[in-house]
């Protein structure tokens, strides 16, 4: 199976380990991903159908545009990128102001590709507030066009929905598979600025177990000397292993010191060994 470069860059992306994680999955009828973010796992799903959701509306608009109008997405990026090359950083700030009024998904893609370290950051009023990455011109439009076309084909079987994870999970049936990559327990969501409630989340895991759906959860772990030890109760899962997910982009921004992140992977089923070339 081929590898996919990121189409939507997302901090906390599972891209470095997506293929490996996907090779352990026991796929069922429908694949669910209720915290989709940059969707690193989507292209590797072996299910015939998929449902993906996220709390951020412009992100879901962008996923739908990549799926349904890939040429328009590529053209819109190219227009903004060429303007940036001609007229400099003012173009970025003009687009950022416009985005904060309209939430246009094409502006959103451009911002994610040209902001500092690709970090999607909103202030307490919900406005995108990261700055322009001065030393980087943004991905070349021809390269991005090629990536968008690959992804558009890979996600054709998915339905994207802007909703809370519980709403998407309410559609899961016996024999479906759910991939869960929520915000770290206790941390505030960057968009809603509300803390992620672990007890609600564990109730959902319990409900999925009772339905007879398989799930894989990536959670807690360590980054450098910080610990995010929010392990789910042991009676909820059957298997656990550790995985290295790469370097912390947050830490890179803060003091340019690199640190590796280790995450725990929990499964409520016995891991498979799908034949992917890793
Ligand atoms: C760690 S990121 C997922 C990254 C993704 N697996 C990837 O590879 O790019 C978690 C995502 O959950 C979303 N999120 C946070 N709270 C949510 C909620 N209550 N319901 C749905 N999505 C939520 C965030 O907007 C974010 O995109």
PDB file of C-alpha atoms and ligand atoms in Angstrom:
ATOM      1  CA  UNK A   1       0.000   0.000   0.000  1.00  0.00           C
ATOM      2  CA  UNK A   2       1.381   3.433  -0.948  1.00  0.00           C
ATOM      3  CA  UNK A   3       2.055   6.232   1.575  1.00  0.00           C
ATOM      4  CA  UNK A   4       0.184   9.530   1.535  1.00  0.00           C
ATOM      5  CA  UNK A   5       1.842  12.886   2.240  1.00  0.00           C
ATOM      6  CA  UNK A   6      -0.292  15.197   4.407  1.00  0.00           C
ATOM      7  CA  UNK A   7      -3.017  17.055   2.538  1.00  0.00           C
ATOM      8  CA  UNK A   8      -4.185  18.969   5.637  1.00  0.00           C
ATOM      9  CA  UNK A   9      -1.267  19.595   8.004  1.00  0.00           C
ATOM     10  CA  UNK A  10      -2.362  19.080  11.585  1.00  0.00           C
ATOM     11  CA  UNK A  11      -0.433  19.232  14.840  1.00  0.00           C
ATOM     12  CA  UNK A  12      -0.761  15.944  16.684  1.00  0.00           C
ATOM     13  CA  UNK A  13      -1.145  14.149  13.352  1.00  0.00           C
ATOM     14  CA  UNK A  14      -0.750  10.369  13.368  1.00  0.00           C
ATOM     15  CA  UNK A  15       0.919  10.499   9.954  1.00  0.00           C
ATOM     16  CA  UNK A  16       4.328   9.061  11.017  1.00  0.00           C
ATOM     17  CA  UNK A  17       2.639   5.937  12.401  1.00  0.00           C
ATOM     18  CA  UNK A  18      -0.611   5.777  10.412  1.00  0.00           C
ATOM     19  CA  UNK A  19       0.304   2.870   8.166  1.00  0.00           C
ATOM     20  CA  UNK A  20       1.676   0.873  11.086  1.00  0.00           C
ATOM     21  CA  UNK A  21      -1.449   1.452  13.195  1.00  0.00           C
ATOM     22  CA  UNK A  22      -3.687   0.658  10.237  1.00  0.00           C
ATOM     23  CA  UNK A  23      -1.960  -2.692   9.791  1.00  0.00           C
ATOM     24  CA  UNK A  24      -3.174  -3.829  13.264  1.00  0.00           C
ATOM     25  CA  UNK A  25      -6.829  -2.959  12.691  1.00  0.00           C
ATOM     26  CA  UNK A  26      -9.579  -5.502  12.515  1.00  0.00           C
ATOM     27  CA  UNK A  27     -11.752  -3.708   9.946  1.00  0.00           C
ATOM     28  CA  UNK A  28     -15.491  -4.223   9.882  1.00  0.00           C
ATOM     29  CA  UNK A  29     -18.394  -2.890   7.862  1.00  0.00           C
ATOM     30  CA  UNK A  30     -18.018   0.889   8.388  1.00  0.00           C
ATOM     31  CA  UNK A  31     -14.940   2.831   9.542  1.00  0.00           C
ATOM     32  CA  UNK A  32     -15.602   5.706  11.987  1.00  0.00           C
ATOM     33  CA  UNK A  33     -13.179   8.475  12.935  1.00  0.00           C
ATOM     34  CA  UNK A  34     -14.879  11.075  15.173  1.00  0.00           C
ATOM     35  CA  UNK A  35     -11.728  13.204  15.878  1.00  0.00           C
ATOM     36  CA  UNK A  36     -10.513  13.390  12.297  1.00  0.00           C
ATOM     37  CA  UNK A  37      -8.147  16.451  12.354  1.00  0.00           C
ATOM     38  CA  UNK A  38      -5.676  15.921   9.498  1.00  0.00           C
ATOM     39  CA  UNK A  39      -7.126  12.449   8.894  1.00  0.00           C
ATOM     40  CA  UNK A  40      -3.794  10.625   8.591  1.00  0.00           C
ATOM     41  CA  UNK A  41      -5.438   7.208   8.975  1.00  0.00           C
ATOM     42  CA  UNK A  42      -8.228   7.675   6.410  1.00  0.00           C
ATOM     43  CA  UNK A  43      -6.438   6.513   3.230  1.00  0.00           C
ATOM     44  CA  UNK A  44      -5.482   3.193   4.812  1.00  0.00           C
ATOM     45  CA  UNK A  45      -8.998   2.146   5.820  1.00  0.00           C
ATOM     46  CA  UNK A  46      -9.954  -1.210   4.324  1.00  0.00           C
ATOM     47  CA  UNK A  47     -13.705  -0.707   4.981  1.00  0.00           C
ATOM     48  CA  UNK A  48     -16.054  -0.028   2.069  1.00  0.00           C
ATOM     49  CA  UNK A  49     -17.631   2.952   3.837  1.00  0.00           C
ATOM     50  CA  UNK A  50     -16.425   5.574   6.296  1.00  0.00           C
ATOM     51  CA  UNK A  51     -17.722   8.371   8.517  1.00  0.00           C
ATOM     52  CA  UNK A  52     -15.397  11.095   9.814  1.00  0.00           C
ATOM     53  CA  UNK A  53     -16.195  14.037  12.065  1.00  0.00           C
ATOM     54  CA  UNK A  54     -14.621  16.944  13.885  1.00  0.00           C
ATOM     55  CA  UNK A  55     -15.768  19.855  16.023  1.00  0.00           C
ATOM     56  CA  UNK A  56     -14.098  22.439  13.705  1.00  0.00           C
ATOM     57  CA  UNK A  57     -16.530  23.533  10.932  1.00  0.00           C
ATOM     58  CA  UNK A  58     -13.953  24.944   8.478  1.00  0.00           C
ATOM     59  CA  UNK A  59     -11.962  21.733   8.723  1.00  0.00           C
ATOM     60  CA  UNK A  60     -14.968  19.646   7.703  1.00  0.00           C
ATOM     61  CA  UNK A  61     -15.793  22.111   4.890  1.00  0.00           C
ATOM     62  CA  UNK A  62     -12.255  21.616   3.648  1.00  0.00           C
ATOM     63  CA  UNK A  63     -12.497  17.816   3.777  1.00  0.00           C
ATOM     64  CA  UNK A  64     -15.734  17.976   1.794  1.00  0.00           C
ATOM     65  CA  UNK A  65     -14.150  20.316  -0.752  1.00  0.00           C
ATOM     66  CA  UNK A  66     -11.115  18.023  -1.180  1.00  0.00           C
ATOM     67  CA  UNK A  67     -13.460  15.095  -1.698  1.00  0.00           C
ATOM     68  CA  UNK A  68     -15.963  16.785  -4.052  1.00  0.00           C
ATOM     69  CA  UNK A  69     -14.084  19.654  -5.742  1.00  0.00           C
ATOM     70  CA  UNK A  70     -10.359  18.812  -5.743  1.00  0.00           C
ATOM     71  CA  UNK A  71      -9.560  20.999  -8.776  1.00  0.00           C
ATOM     72  CA  UNK A  72     -11.234  24.021  -7.200  1.00  0.00           C
ATOM     73  CA  UNK A  73      -9.283  23.479  -3.936  1.00  0.00           C
ATOM     74  CA  UNK A  74      -6.005  23.333  -5.896  1.00  0.00           C
ATOM     75  CA  UNK A  75      -6.908  26.430  -7.980  1.00  0.00           C
ATOM     76  CA  UNK A  76      -7.909  28.448  -4.919  1.00  0.00           C
ATOM     77  CA  UNK A  77      -4.618  27.606  -3.193  1.00  0.00           C
ATOM     78  CA  UNK A  78      -2.660  28.552  -6.316  1.00  0.00           C
ATOM     79  CA  UNK A  79      -4.343  32.005  -6.534  1.00  0.00           C
ATOM     80  CA  UNK A  80      -3.449  32.811  -2.915  1.00  0.00           C
ATOM     81  CA  UNK A  81       0.073  31.371  -3.178  1.00  0.00           C
ATOM     82  CA  UNK A  82       0.901  33.402  -6.313  1.00  0.00           C
ATOM     83  CA  UNK A  83      -0.416  36.551  -4.648  1.00  0.00           C
ATOM     84  CA  UNK A  84       1.847  35.801  -1.640  1.00  0.00           C
ATOM     85  CA  UNK A  85       4.940  35.332  -3.824  1.00  0.00           C
ATOM     86  CA  UNK A  86       4.244  38.672  -5.572  1.00  0.00           C
ATOM     87  CA  UNK A  87       3.100  40.806  -2.660  1.00  0.00           C
ATOM     88  CA  UNK A  88       4.638  39.252   0.486  1.00  0.00           C
ATOM     89  CA  UNK A  89       3.362  38.639   4.042  1.00  0.00           C
ATOM     90  CA  UNK A  90       0.618  41.307   3.874  1.00  0.00           C
ATOM     91  CA  UNK A  91      -1.293  38.819   1.725  1.00  0.00           C
ATOM     92  CA  UNK A  92      -1.207  36.295   4.599  1.00  0.00           C
ATOM     93  CA  UNK A  93      -2.587  38.813   7.105  1.00  0.00           C
ATOM     94  CA  UNK A  94      -5.279  40.000   4.678  1.00  0.00           C
ATOM     95  CA  UNK A  95      -6.391  36.411   4.190  1.00  0.00           C
ATOM     96  CA  UNK A  96      -6.258  35.724   7.939  1.00  0.00           C
ATOM     97  CA  UNK A  97      -8.563  38.717   8.632  1.00  0.00           C
ATOM     98  CA  UNK A  98     -10.938  37.601   5.907  1.00  0.00           C
ATOM     99  CA  UNK A  99     -10.944  34.021   7.232  1.00  0.00           C
ATOM    100  CA  UNK A 100     -11.834  35.193  10.747  1.00  0.00           C
ATOM    101  CA  UNK A 101     -14.983  36.824   9.313  1.00  0.00           C
ATOM    102  CA  UNK A 102     -16.026  34.221   6.722  1.00  0.00           C
ATOM    103  CA  UNK A 103     -14.470  30.855   7.797  1.00  0.00           C
ATOM    104  CA  UNK A 104     -13.835  30.130   4.127  1.00  0.00           C
ATOM    105  CA  UNK A 105     -12.222  26.693   3.833  1.00  0.00           C
ATOM    106  CA  UNK A 106      -9.891  27.726   0.973  1.00  0.00           C
ATOM    107  CA  UNK A 107      -8.512  30.537   3.131  1.00  0.00           C
ATOM    108  CA  UNK A 108      -8.172  27.963   5.916  1.00  0.00           C
ATOM    109  CA  UNK A 109      -6.064  25.637   3.757  1.00  0.00           C
ATOM    110  CA  UNK A 110      -3.803  28.524   2.716  1.00  0.00           C
ATOM    111  CA  UNK A 111      -3.303  29.584   6.365  1.00  0.00           C
ATOM    112  CA  UNK A 112      -2.462  26.048   7.496  1.00  0.00           C
ATOM    113  CA  UNK A 113       0.170  25.860   4.746  1.00  0.00           C
ATOM    114  CA  UNK A 114       1.843  29.210   5.452  1.00  0.00           C
ATOM    115  CA  UNK A 115       1.506  29.842   9.213  1.00  0.00           C
ATOM    116  CA  UNK A 116       4.346  29.336  11.716  1.00  0.00           C
ATOM    117  CA  UNK A 117       5.151  25.625  11.876  1.00  0.00           C
ATOM    118  CA  UNK A 118       1.728  24.809  10.399  1.00  0.00           C
ATOM    119  CA  UNK A 119       0.157  25.175  13.853  1.00  0.00           C
ATOM    120  CA  UNK A 120      -3.592  25.794  13.848  1.00  0.00           C
ATOM    121  CA  UNK A 121      -4.169  28.148  16.765  1.00  0.00           C
ATOM    122  CA  UNK A 122      -7.284  30.065  17.802  1.00  0.00           C
ATOM    123  CA  UNK A 123      -7.558  32.763  20.497  1.00  0.00           C
ATOM    124  CA  UNK A 124     -10.255  32.845  23.185  1.00  0.00           C
ATOM    125  CA  UNK A 125     -12.624  34.663  20.765  1.00  0.00           C
ATOM    126  CA  UNK A 126     -12.223  31.769  18.332  1.00  0.00           C
ATOM    127  CA  UNK A 127     -10.091  33.742  15.861  1.00  0.00           C
ATOM    128  CA  UNK A 128      -7.169  32.121  14.048  1.00  0.00           C
ATOM    129  CA  UNK A 129      -4.131  33.953  15.417  1.00  0.00           C
ATOM    130  CA  UNK A 130      -0.926  32.238  14.316  1.00  0.00           C
ATOM    131  CA  UNK A 131       1.548  34.400  12.337  1.00  0.00           C
ATOM    132  CA  UNK A 132       3.076  34.030   8.894  1.00  0.00           C
ATOM    133  CA  UNK A 133       6.076  31.676   8.630  1.00  0.00           C
ATOM    134  CA  UNK A 134       8.597  34.172   7.216  1.00  0.00           C
ATOM    135  CA  UNK A 135      11.239  31.695   6.059  1.00  0.00           C
ATOM    136  CA  UNK A 136       8.838  29.396   4.185  1.00  0.00           C
ATOM    137  CA  UNK A 137       6.988  30.208   0.971  1.00  0.00           C
ATOM    138  CA  UNK A 138       4.283  27.528   1.408  1.00  0.00           C
ATOM    139  CA  UNK A 139       4.107  24.306  -0.606  1.00  0.00           C
ATOM    140  CA  UNK A 140       4.349  24.746  -4.376  1.00  0.00           C
ATOM    141  CA  UNK A 141       0.833  24.687  -5.924  1.00  0.00           C
ATOM    142  CA  UNK A 142       1.711  21.942  -8.428  1.00  0.00           C
ATOM    143  CA  UNK A 143       2.922  19.647  -5.642  1.00  0.00           C
ATOM    144  CA  UNK A 144      -0.174  20.360  -3.549  1.00  0.00           C
ATOM    145  CA  UNK A 145      -2.453  19.786  -6.569  1.00  0.00           C
ATOM    146  CA  UNK A 146      -0.974  16.338  -6.975  1.00  0.00           C
ATOM    147  CA  UNK A 147      -1.484  15.526  -3.269  1.00  0.00           C
ATOM    148  CA  UNK A 148      -5.079  16.832  -3.309  1.00  0.00           C
ATOM    149  CA  UNK A 149      -5.943  14.635  -6.311  1.00  0.00           C
ATOM    150  CA  UNK A 150      -4.533  11.523  -4.592  1.00  0.00           C
ATOM    151  CA  UNK A 151      -6.496  12.236  -1.422  1.00  0.00           C
ATOM    152  CA  UNK A 152      -9.712  13.055  -3.237  1.00  0.00           C
ATOM    153  CA  UNK A 153      -9.703   9.543  -4.675  1.00  0.00           C
ATOM    154  CA  UNK A 154      -8.679   7.950  -1.356  1.00  0.00           C
ATOM    155  CA  UNK A 155     -11.501   9.594   0.659  1.00  0.00           C
ATOM    156  CA  UNK A 156     -14.298   9.168  -1.899  1.00  0.00           C
ATOM    157  CA  UNK A 157     -15.983   6.528   0.293  1.00  0.00           C
ATOM    158  CA  UNK A 158     -16.088   8.820   3.369  1.00  0.00           C
ATOM    159  CA  UNK A 159     -18.876  11.052   4.674  1.00  0.00           C
ATOM    160  CA  UNK A 160     -17.621  14.061   6.658  1.00  0.00           C
ATOM    161  CA  UNK A 161     -19.656  15.663   9.392  1.00  0.00           C
ATOM    162  CA  UNK A 162     -19.135  18.693  11.640  1.00  0.00           C
ATOM    163  CA  UNK A 163     -20.298  17.450  15.026  1.00  0.00           C
ATOM    164  CA  UNK A 164     -19.309  16.439  18.513  1.00  0.00           C
ATOM    165  CA  UNK A 165     -17.743  12.958  18.654  1.00  0.00           C
ATOM    166  CA  UNK A 166     -20.733  11.563  20.570  1.00  0.00           C
ATOM    167  CA  UNK A 167     -23.078  12.430  17.732  1.00  0.00           C
ATOM    168  CA  UNK A 168     -20.970  10.526  15.197  1.00  0.00           C
ATOM    169  CA  UNK A 169     -20.542   7.578  17.563  1.00  0.00           C
ATOM    170  CA  UNK A 170     -24.311   7.321  17.983  1.00  0.00           C
ATOM    171  CA  UNK A 171     -24.356   5.805  14.466  1.00  0.00           C
ATOM    172  CA  UNK A 172     -21.871   3.001  15.173  1.00  0.00           C
ATOM    173  CA  UNK A 173     -23.307  -0.510  14.824  1.00  0.00           C
ATOM    174  CA  UNK A 174     -22.160  -4.021  15.766  1.00  0.00           C
ATOM    175  CA  UNK A 175     -19.234  -5.033  13.539  1.00  0.00           C
ATOM    176  CA  UNK A 176     -18.102  -1.462  12.749  1.00  0.00           C
ATOM    177  CA  UNK A 177     -14.606  -0.171  13.498  1.00  0.00           C
ATOM    178  CA  UNK A 178     -13.808   3.110  15.302  1.00  0.00           C
ATOM    179  CA  UNK A 179     -10.419   4.882  15.363  1.00  0.00           C
ATOM    180  CA  UNK A 180     -10.175   7.358  18.267  1.00  0.00           C
ATOM    181  CA  UNK A 181      -7.516  10.065  18.512  1.00  0.00           C
ATOM    182  CA  UNK A 182      -9.017  12.575  20.961  1.00  0.00           C
ATOM    183  CA  UNK A 183      -7.317  15.612  22.540  1.00  0.00           C
ATOM    184  CA  UNK A 184      -5.173  14.709  25.545  1.00  0.00           C
ATOM    185  CA  UNK A 185      -7.252  14.115  28.655  1.00  0.00           C
ATOM    186  CA  UNK A 186      -7.798  17.253  30.705  1.00  0.00           C
ATOM    187  CA  UNK A 187      -6.383  19.621  28.036  1.00  0.00           C
ATOM    188  CA  UNK A 188      -8.550  22.393  26.639  1.00  0.00           C
ATOM    189  CA  UNK A 189      -9.609  21.999  23.047  1.00  0.00           C
ATOM    190  CA  UNK A 190      -7.912  24.612  20.868  1.00  0.00           C
ATOM    191  CA  UNK A 191     -11.152  25.529  19.141  1.00  0.00           C
ATOM    192  CA  UNK A 192     -13.899  25.259  21.755  1.00  0.00           C
ATOM    193  CA  UNK A 193     -11.540  26.083  24.665  1.00  0.00           C
ATOM    194  CA  UNK A 194     -13.510  23.606  26.768  1.00  0.00           C
ATOM    195  CA  UNK A 195     -11.710  20.816  28.642  1.00  0.00           C
ATOM    196  CA  UNK A 196     -12.093  17.366  27.153  1.00  0.00           C
ATOM    197  CA  UNK A 197     -14.213  15.375  29.612  1.00  0.00           C
ATOM    198  CA  UNK A 198     -12.703  11.943  30.200  1.00  0.00           C
ATOM    199  CA  UNK A 199     -15.622  10.414  32.091  1.00  0.00           C
ATOM    200  CA  UNK A 200     -17.979  11.127  29.151  1.00  0.00           C
ATOM    201  CA  UNK A 201     -15.419   9.663  26.794  1.00  0.00           C
ATOM    202  CA  UNK A 202     -15.016   6.473  28.846  1.00  0.00           C
ATOM    203  CA  UNK A 203     -18.807   6.069  28.913  1.00  0.00           C
ATOM    204  CA  UNK A 204     -18.694   6.085  25.111  1.00  0.00           C
ATOM    205  CA  UNK A 205     -15.986   3.392  25.084  1.00  0.00           C
ATOM    206  CA  UNK A 206     -18.144   1.296  27.380  1.00  0.00           C
ATOM    207  CA  UNK A 207     -21.116   1.785  25.060  1.00  0.00           C
ATOM    208  CA  UNK A 208     -19.044   0.744  22.010  1.00  0.00           C
ATOM    209  CA  UNK A 209     -17.978  -2.414  23.881  1.00  0.00           C
ATOM    210  CA  UNK A 210     -21.586  -3.250  24.660  1.00  0.00           C
ATOM    211  CA  UNK A 211     -22.630  -2.738  21.008  1.00  0.00           C
ATOM    212  CA  UNK A 212     -19.879  -5.086  19.758  1.00  0.00           C
ATOM    213  CA  UNK A 213     -17.865  -2.522  17.775  1.00  0.00           C
ATOM    214  CA  UNK A 214     -14.059  -2.729  17.575  1.00  0.00           C
ATOM    215  CA  UNK A 215     -12.057   0.337  18.507  1.00  0.00           C
ATOM    216  CA  UNK A 216      -8.459   1.541  18.647  1.00  0.00           C
ATOM    217  CA  UNK A 217      -7.559   4.489  20.883  1.00  0.00           C
ATOM    218  CA  UNK A 218      -4.320   6.492  20.870  1.00  0.00           C
ATOM    219  CA  UNK A 219      -4.011   8.342  24.122  1.00  0.00           C
ATOM    220  CA  UNK A 220      -1.897   9.649  26.998  1.00  0.00           C
ATOM    221  CA  UNK A 221       1.857   8.966  26.747  1.00  0.00           C
ATOM    222  CA  UNK A 222       4.891  11.125  27.384  1.00  0.00           C
ATOM    223  CA  UNK A 223       6.635  14.035  25.629  1.00  0.00           C
ATOM    224  CA  UNK A 224      10.159  14.678  26.920  1.00  0.00           C
ATOM    225  CA  UNK A 225       9.789  14.947  30.682  1.00  0.00           C
ATOM    226  CA  UNK A 226       6.063  15.807  30.594  1.00  0.00           C
ATOM    227  CA  UNK A 227       3.581  13.033  31.285  1.00  0.00           C
ATOM    228  CA  UNK A 228       0.027  12.797  30.035  1.00  0.00           C
ATOM    229  CA  UNK A 229      -0.979   9.833  32.132  1.00  0.00           C
ATOM    230  CA  UNK A 230      -4.683   9.439  31.474  1.00  0.00           C
ATOM    231  CA  UNK A 231      -4.995   5.725  30.927  1.00  0.00           C
ATOM    232  CA  UNK A 232      -8.551   4.451  30.440  1.00  0.00           C
ATOM    233  CA  UNK A 233      -9.893   2.040  33.080  1.00  0.00           C
ATOM    234  CA  UNK A 234      -8.425  -1.426  32.483  1.00  0.00           C
ATOM    235  CA  UNK A 235     -11.769  -3.173  32.115  1.00  0.00           C
ATOM    236  CA  UNK A 236     -12.526  -1.133  28.972  1.00  0.00           C
ATOM    237  CA  UNK A 237      -9.731  -2.483  26.718  1.00  0.00           C
ATOM    238  CA  UNK A 238      -8.091  -5.827  25.919  1.00  0.00           C
ATOM    239  CA  UNK A 239      -4.646  -4.878  24.552  1.00  0.00           C
ATOM    240  CA  UNK A 240      -2.194  -2.041  24.994  1.00  0.00           C
ATOM    241  CA  UNK A 241       1.148  -1.179  23.367  1.00  0.00           C
ATOM    242  CA  UNK A 242       3.418   1.887  23.074  1.00  0.00           C
ATOM    243  CA  UNK A 243       4.267   3.711  19.882  1.00  0.00           C
ATOM    244  CA  UNK A 244       6.612   6.617  19.017  1.00  0.00           C
ATOM    245  CA  UNK A 245       4.649   9.298  17.198  1.00  0.00           C
ATOM    246  CA  UNK A 246       7.463  11.741  16.363  1.00  0.00           C
ATOM    247  CA  UNK A 247       8.592  15.109  17.627  1.00  0.00           C
ATOM    248  CA  UNK A 248       6.502  17.665  19.451  1.00  0.00           C
ATOM    249  CA  UNK A 249       5.855  20.651  17.157  1.00  0.00           C
ATOM    250  CA  UNK A 250       4.631  22.667  20.166  1.00  0.00           C
ATOM    251  CA  UNK A 251       7.959  22.237  21.899  1.00  0.00           C
ATOM    252  CA  UNK A 252       9.771  23.149  18.675  1.00  0.00           C
ATOM    253  CA  UNK A 253       7.928  26.460  18.580  1.00  0.00           C
ATOM    254  CA  UNK A 254       8.542  27.194  22.241  1.00  0.00           C
ATOM    255  CA  UNK A 255      12.274  26.672  22.454  1.00  0.00           C
ATOM    256  CA  UNK A 256      13.451  24.796  19.371  1.00  0.00           C
ATOM    257  CA  UNK A 257      14.446  21.811  21.560  1.00  0.00           C
ATOM    258  CA  UNK A 258      13.280  18.567  19.982  1.00  0.00           C
ATOM    259  CA  UNK A 259      11.662  15.882  22.094  1.00  0.00           C
ATOM    260  CA  UNK A 260      10.034  12.616  21.150  1.00  0.00           C
ATOM    261  CA  UNK A 261       6.470  11.722  21.999  1.00  0.00           C
ATOM    262  CA  UNK A 262       5.465   8.255  23.078  1.00  0.00           C
ATOM    263  CA  UNK A 263       1.799   7.370  23.014  1.00  0.00           C
ATOM    264  CA  UNK A 264      -0.158   4.409  24.257  1.00  0.00           C
ATOM    265  CA  UNK A 265      -2.431   2.499  21.919  1.00  0.00           C
ATOM    266  CA  UNK A 266      -5.421   0.685  23.406  1.00  0.00           C
ATOM    267  CA  UNK A 267      -7.557  -1.866  21.581  1.00  0.00           C
ATOM    268  CA  UNK A 268     -10.711  -3.729  22.535  1.00  0.00           C
ATOM    269  CA  UNK A 269      -9.759  -6.546  20.118  1.00  0.00           C
ATOM    270  CA  UNK A 270      -6.744  -8.732  19.349  1.00  0.00           C
ATOM    271  CA  UNK A 271      -4.426  -6.809  16.956  1.00  0.00           C
ATOM    272  CA  UNK A 272      -4.373  -8.076  13.365  1.00  0.00           C
ATOM    273  CA  UNK A 273      -1.425  -8.199  11.015  1.00  0.00           C
ATOM    274  CA  UNK A 274      -2.725  -6.835   7.724  1.00  0.00           C
ATOM    275  CA  UNK A 275      -0.174  -7.204   4.975  1.00  0.00           C
ATOM    276  CA  UNK A 276       0.878  -3.574   4.466  1.00  0.00           C
ATOM    277  CA  UNK A 277       4.403  -2.772   3.230  1.00  0.00           C
ATOM    278  CA  UNK A 278       5.472  -0.575   6.169  1.00  0.00           C
TER     279      UNK A 278
HETATM  280  C1  LIG B   1      -5.307  14.824  18.056  1.00  0.00           C
HETATM  281  S1  LIG B   1      -6.376  15.596  16.876  1.00  0.00           S
HETATM  282  C2  LIG B   1      -6.643  14.333  15.668  1.00  0.00           C
HETATM  283  C3  LIG B   1      -5.466  14.191  14.731  1.00  0.00           C
HETATM  284  C4  LIG B   1      -5.695  13.206  13.617  1.00  0.00           C
HETATM  285  N1  LIG B   1      -5.761  11.831  14.099  1.00  0.00           N
HETATM  286  C5  LIG B   1      -4.603  13.323  12.565  1.00  0.00           C
HETATM  287  O1  LIG B   1      -3.920  12.336  12.279  1.00  0.00           O
HETATM  288  O2  LIG B   1      -4.412  14.429  12.058  1.00  0.00           O
HETATM  289  C6  LIG B   1      -7.910  15.679  17.747  1.00  0.00           C
HETATM  290  C7  LIG B   1      -9.039  16.314  16.960  1.00  0.00           C
HETATM  291  O3  LIG B   1     -10.235  16.223  17.752  1.00  0.00           O
HETATM  292  C8  LIG B   1     -11.047  17.362  17.479  1.00  0.00           C
HETATM  293  N2  LIG B   1     -11.987  17.499  18.606  1.00  0.00           N
HETATM  294  C9  LIG B   1     -11.758  17.987  19.850  1.00  0.00           C
HETATM  295  N3  LIG B   1     -12.858  17.884  20.618  1.00  0.00           N
HETATM  296  C10 LIG B   1     -13.807  17.301  19.859  1.00  0.00           C
HETATM  297  C11 LIG B   1     -15.155  16.892  20.096  1.00  0.00           C
HETATM  298  N4  LIG B   1     -15.742  17.108  21.272  1.00  0.00           N
HETATM  299  N5  LIG B   1     -15.838  16.301  19.097  1.00  0.00           N
HETATM  300  C12 LIG B   1     -15.263  16.105  17.879  1.00  0.00           C
HETATM  301  N6  LIG B   1     -13.982  16.474  17.586  1.00  0.00           N
HETATM  302  C13 LIG B   1     -13.265  17.053  18.570  1.00  0.00           C
HETATM  303  C14 LIG B   1     -10.056  18.497  17.327  1.00  0.00           C
HETATM  304  O4  LIG B   1     -10.607  19.568  16.584  1.00  0.00           O
HETATM  305  C15 LIG B   1      -8.884  17.789  16.608  1.00  0.00           C
HETATM  306  O5  LIG B   1      -8.980  17.956  15.216  1.00  0.00           O
END
